[in-house]
Amino acid sequence: MRYLKGSITLSDRLDIPTLRIVYHAGHATVRQVFRALYRVAGTTAPSSASIGPGMVRMEKTLWDTFSRRVRTLAEKGYLLRTAIPDLDTPVLTLSREGEAVLAGKERDIVEIGTRTTHGSRRNQVRHDVELFEIYLQVSRSELFGYWQFEPEIRAENNYTANVHAKDFDAIVKFRTGERAAVVALEYERSPKRTQDYERIGQALANERYVNAIIYATPTAQLADFVSHGFRNAVHKVYVTLAREFAADPSKAMLTDTRAKRVVRIADLLS
């Protein structure tokens, strides 16, 4: 089969997984996608003192190869790259062509245009990047079971009978031994009005598939505001600081918005 001059053949080993990660994240930095793809632990390459020069060289080789391929995917129109001044590498999101290609490769439904039509707002970009960082860190926890991304949840809500109360940012399973808990996670980077939280709290009464809803916020002040908004929620709603939850979900303090008591993830396991 002959290809048009300048075209590329997408690799099922590298390119499709890269597109899939970016689709799930919405927006993610090049470094974050690399970490997700190769399960690199830190935000930068580990030092030679901690892992040895051989591993450092191998990671650099992987990084160089990956970076070149990402540039090619962007040049060919599958990915969009945006430079954000205070982030270490450009932010990636799928183009419509990237979504169309992924839709033809995935078993799950890939909705065309869902990320490119509303996701270019700067706050949305930072929300997605920071939420994906939470995922990268939480997925290293010993309690971690699985993470369902927002596009997957939205597809379930739109096309199956497993309807959640809203399109959550994520659904996360934590487990230890035979005990487990499935929680909905919302990363609340910016405040809503109190009446908006009250309205959402009423809608959450219809949620049947998760044990609790956790709102993670970047600041304590915003956590207090969110907690007040959900003071009358019927479903169990907890607030936590995002950086503590990401660093170690087992130790993060979860404040019950109704009872105002503090629990841990272990208290939600049953």
XYZ file of C-alpha atoms in Angstrom:
270
model
C 0.000 0.000 0.000
C 1.427 3.403 -0.996
C 1.097 6.416 1.299
C 0.921 10.088 0.380
C 4.195 11.962 0.563
C 4.705 13.381 4.053
C 2.201 11.029 5.715
C 3.088 8.829 8.677
C 2.022 5.409 9.875
C 0.736 5.569 13.427
C 2.394 3.111 15.800
C 0.109 0.925 17.929
C 2.964 0.648 20.436
C 3.677 4.357 20.952
C 1.414 6.711 18.992
C -2.014 5.281 19.820
C -1.216 4.968 23.578
C 0.002 8.587 23.489
C -3.215 9.782 21.847
C -5.253 7.732 24.343
C -3.491 9.270 27.354
C -3.965 12.796 26.003
C -7.653 12.118 25.289
C -8.272 10.833 28.801
C -6.415 13.748 30.378
C -7.998 16.419 28.203
C -4.834 18.481 28.557
C -1.481 17.197 29.803
C 2.107 18.326 29.512
C 4.524 16.397 27.318
C 6.416 15.382 30.473
C 3.220 14.111 32.123
C 2.310 11.983 29.114
C 5.831 10.550 29.108
C 5.526 9.693 32.803
C 2.136 8.033 32.252
C 3.389 6.067 29.264
C 6.572 4.805 30.910
C 5.486 5.030 34.558
C 8.345 7.352 35.492
C 7.887 8.238 39.164
C 9.070 11.822 39.463
C 8.365 15.101 37.700
C 11.989 15.104 36.499
C 14.451 12.352 35.706
C 15.752 10.610 38.872
C 19.338 11.356 39.826
C 22.139 8.967 38.956
C 22.819 8.507 42.676
C 19.363 6.995 43.196
C 19.010 4.721 40.158
C 22.434 4.472 38.549
C 23.878 5.863 35.309
C 22.535 3.029 33.159
C 18.911 3.804 34.069
C 19.484 7.530 33.563
C 20.818 6.906 30.052
C 17.898 4.596 29.248
C 15.355 7.157 30.422
C 17.063 9.895 28.413
C 16.923 7.704 25.310
C 13.230 7.018 25.886
C 12.570 10.719 26.468
C 14.409 11.801 23.313
C 12.544 9.237 21.194
C 9.203 10.149 22.733
C 9.773 13.908 22.335
C 10.591 13.527 18.649
C 7.480 11.424 18.068
C 5.249 13.938 19.859
C 6.644 16.729 17.676
C 5.851 14.641 14.610
C 2.293 13.944 15.798
C 1.814 17.689 16.331
C 3.301 18.580 12.954
C 0.988 16.071 11.232
C -2.082 17.478 12.980
C -2.954 14.731 15.468
C -1.970 16.741 18.555
C -2.160 20.421 19.459
C 0.706 21.926 21.464
C 0.407 25.017 23.667
C 3.241 26.624 25.622
C 2.266 27.690 29.161
C 4.995 29.913 30.707
C 5.242 28.250 34.134
C 4.952 24.618 32.978
C 8.040 22.542 32.234
C 6.938 21.323 28.789
C 4.195 22.244 26.282
C 0.610 21.201 26.968
C -0.921 18.634 24.622
C -4.532 18.120 23.619
C -6.045 16.105 20.784
C -6.996 17.752 17.524
C -10.221 16.668 15.863
C -8.118 14.483 13.560
C -6.498 12.850 16.583
C -9.905 12.142 18.100
C -11.173 10.731 14.798
C -8.191 8.372 14.549
C -8.609 7.247 18.153
C -12.333 6.645 17.629
C -11.459 4.078 14.986
C -9.004 2.263 17.269
C -10.770 2.065 20.638
C -13.287 -0.424 22.001
C -14.837 2.350 24.106
C -16.703 5.263 22.579
C -14.587 8.278 21.699
C -16.799 11.328 21.255
C -15.540 13.635 18.536
C -15.054 17.286 19.455
C -15.758 17.002 23.181
C -12.319 18.258 24.189
C -11.563 20.701 21.394
C -14.806 22.692 21.506
C -14.764 23.806 25.137
C -11.371 22.899 26.525
C -9.169 25.728 25.257
C -10.020 28.112 28.078
C -6.893 28.734 30.136
C -8.524 27.681 33.404
C -9.686 24.433 31.800
C -6.147 23.731 30.614
C -4.722 24.196 34.097
C -7.570 22.229 35.660
C -6.860 19.262 33.396
C -3.081 19.410 33.855
C -3.367 19.612 37.649
C -5.986 16.850 37.777
C -3.780 14.595 35.641
C -0.923 15.243 38.062
C -3.191 14.037 40.869
C -3.820 10.882 38.840
C -0.098 10.288 38.260
C 0.615 10.532 41.967
C -2.463 8.696 43.292
C -1.858 5.791 40.905
C 1.371 5.034 42.812
C -0.501 4.530 46.113
C -0.657 1.036 47.590
C -4.438 1.530 47.953
C -4.941 2.355 44.272
C -7.254 0.078 42.295
C -8.268 1.892 39.121
C -9.019 5.355 37.748
C -11.855 6.033 35.328
C -11.406 9.272 33.398
C -14.076 11.885 32.706
C -14.513 11.027 28.992
C -15.208 7.395 29.931
C -17.729 8.476 32.577
C -19.429 10.855 30.149
C -19.688 8.081 27.544
C -21.308 5.776 30.115
C -23.781 8.496 31.043
C -24.634 9.194 27.404
C -24.758 5.688 25.976
C -25.357 3.095 28.716
C -27.738 2.394 31.584
C -24.966 2.990 34.150
C -25.877 6.628 34.650
C -24.033 8.675 37.267
C -25.463 11.792 38.861
C -23.015 13.935 36.862
C -19.958 13.687 34.607
C -17.428 13.410 37.420
C -13.792 14.340 36.854
C -12.854 10.776 37.795
C -14.077 7.647 39.526
C -11.382 5.989 41.608
C -11.301 2.615 43.313
C -9.220 2.141 46.457
C -8.690 -1.291 47.978
C -6.740 -3.208 50.551
C -7.171 -6.958 50.819
C -10.870 -7.726 50.412
C -11.977 -4.222 51.396
C -12.670 -1.618 48.726
C -14.343 1.703 48.082
C -15.304 3.407 44.838
C -15.365 7.210 45.054
C -16.161 9.979 42.623
C -13.444 12.623 42.507
C -13.973 16.273 41.589
C -11.026 18.649 41.330
C -12.434 22.041 42.276
C -9.860 24.552 41.096
C -12.244 27.529 41.049
C -15.265 28.249 43.277
C -18.878 28.087 42.207
C -21.711 29.966 43.867
C -23.151 28.502 47.056
C -26.505 27.927 45.351
C -24.696 25.968 42.630
C -23.232 23.598 45.206
C -26.654 23.249 46.808
C -28.146 22.354 43.421
C -25.360 19.819 42.748
C -25.876 18.381 46.230
C -29.512 17.699 45.409
C -28.543 16.012 42.137
C -25.982 13.831 43.915
C -28.829 12.231 45.861
C -29.460 10.169 42.721
C -25.930 8.698 42.669
C -26.020 4.923 43.128
C -22.629 3.667 41.960
C -20.065 5.259 44.292
C -19.556 5.112 48.054
C -18.738 8.805 48.373
C -17.896 11.971 46.456
C -14.574 13.686 47.212
C -13.942 17.315 46.274
C -10.207 18.088 46.152
C -9.252 21.770 46.269
C -5.914 23.585 45.913
C -6.443 25.774 49.019
C -7.889 25.409 52.509
C -10.050 28.495 51.990
C -11.715 26.970 48.932
C -12.152 23.687 50.837
C -14.094 25.531 53.542
C -16.254 27.251 50.934
C -17.050 23.976 49.144
C -17.779 22.280 52.462
C -20.301 25.005 53.315
C -21.974 24.601 49.931
C -22.522 20.866 50.510
C -23.569 21.168 54.173
C -27.030 19.776 53.351
C -26.021 17.202 50.732
C -27.849 13.874 50.970
C -25.010 11.771 49.550
C -21.706 11.521 51.424
C -19.524 14.409 50.250
C -16.003 15.024 51.556
C -13.501 17.798 50.890
C -9.729 17.454 50.971
C -6.628 19.378 49.967
C -5.508 18.238 46.525
C -1.775 18.231 47.273
C -2.235 16.045 50.393
C -4.601 13.687 48.611
C -2.233 13.326 45.665
C 0.860 12.817 47.813
C -0.709 10.023 49.880
C -4.470 9.371 49.698
C -4.253 7.009 52.669
C -3.142 9.850 54.965
C -5.143 12.731 53.468
C -7.779 14.263 55.739
C -11.295 14.024 54.286
C -13.772 16.371 55.940
C -17.398 15.245 55.981
C -19.379 18.245 54.736
C -22.410 17.340 56.847
C -20.981 16.033 60.118
C -17.776 18.152 59.923
C -15.753 15.168 61.115
C -12.452 14.106 59.583
C -11.996 10.610 58.135
C -9.421 8.813 56.014
C -9.795 6.658 52.907
C -9.526 3.593 55.142
C -12.762 4.659 56.836
C -14.582 4.460 53.488
C -13.392 0.911 52.715
C -15.998 -1.778 53.329
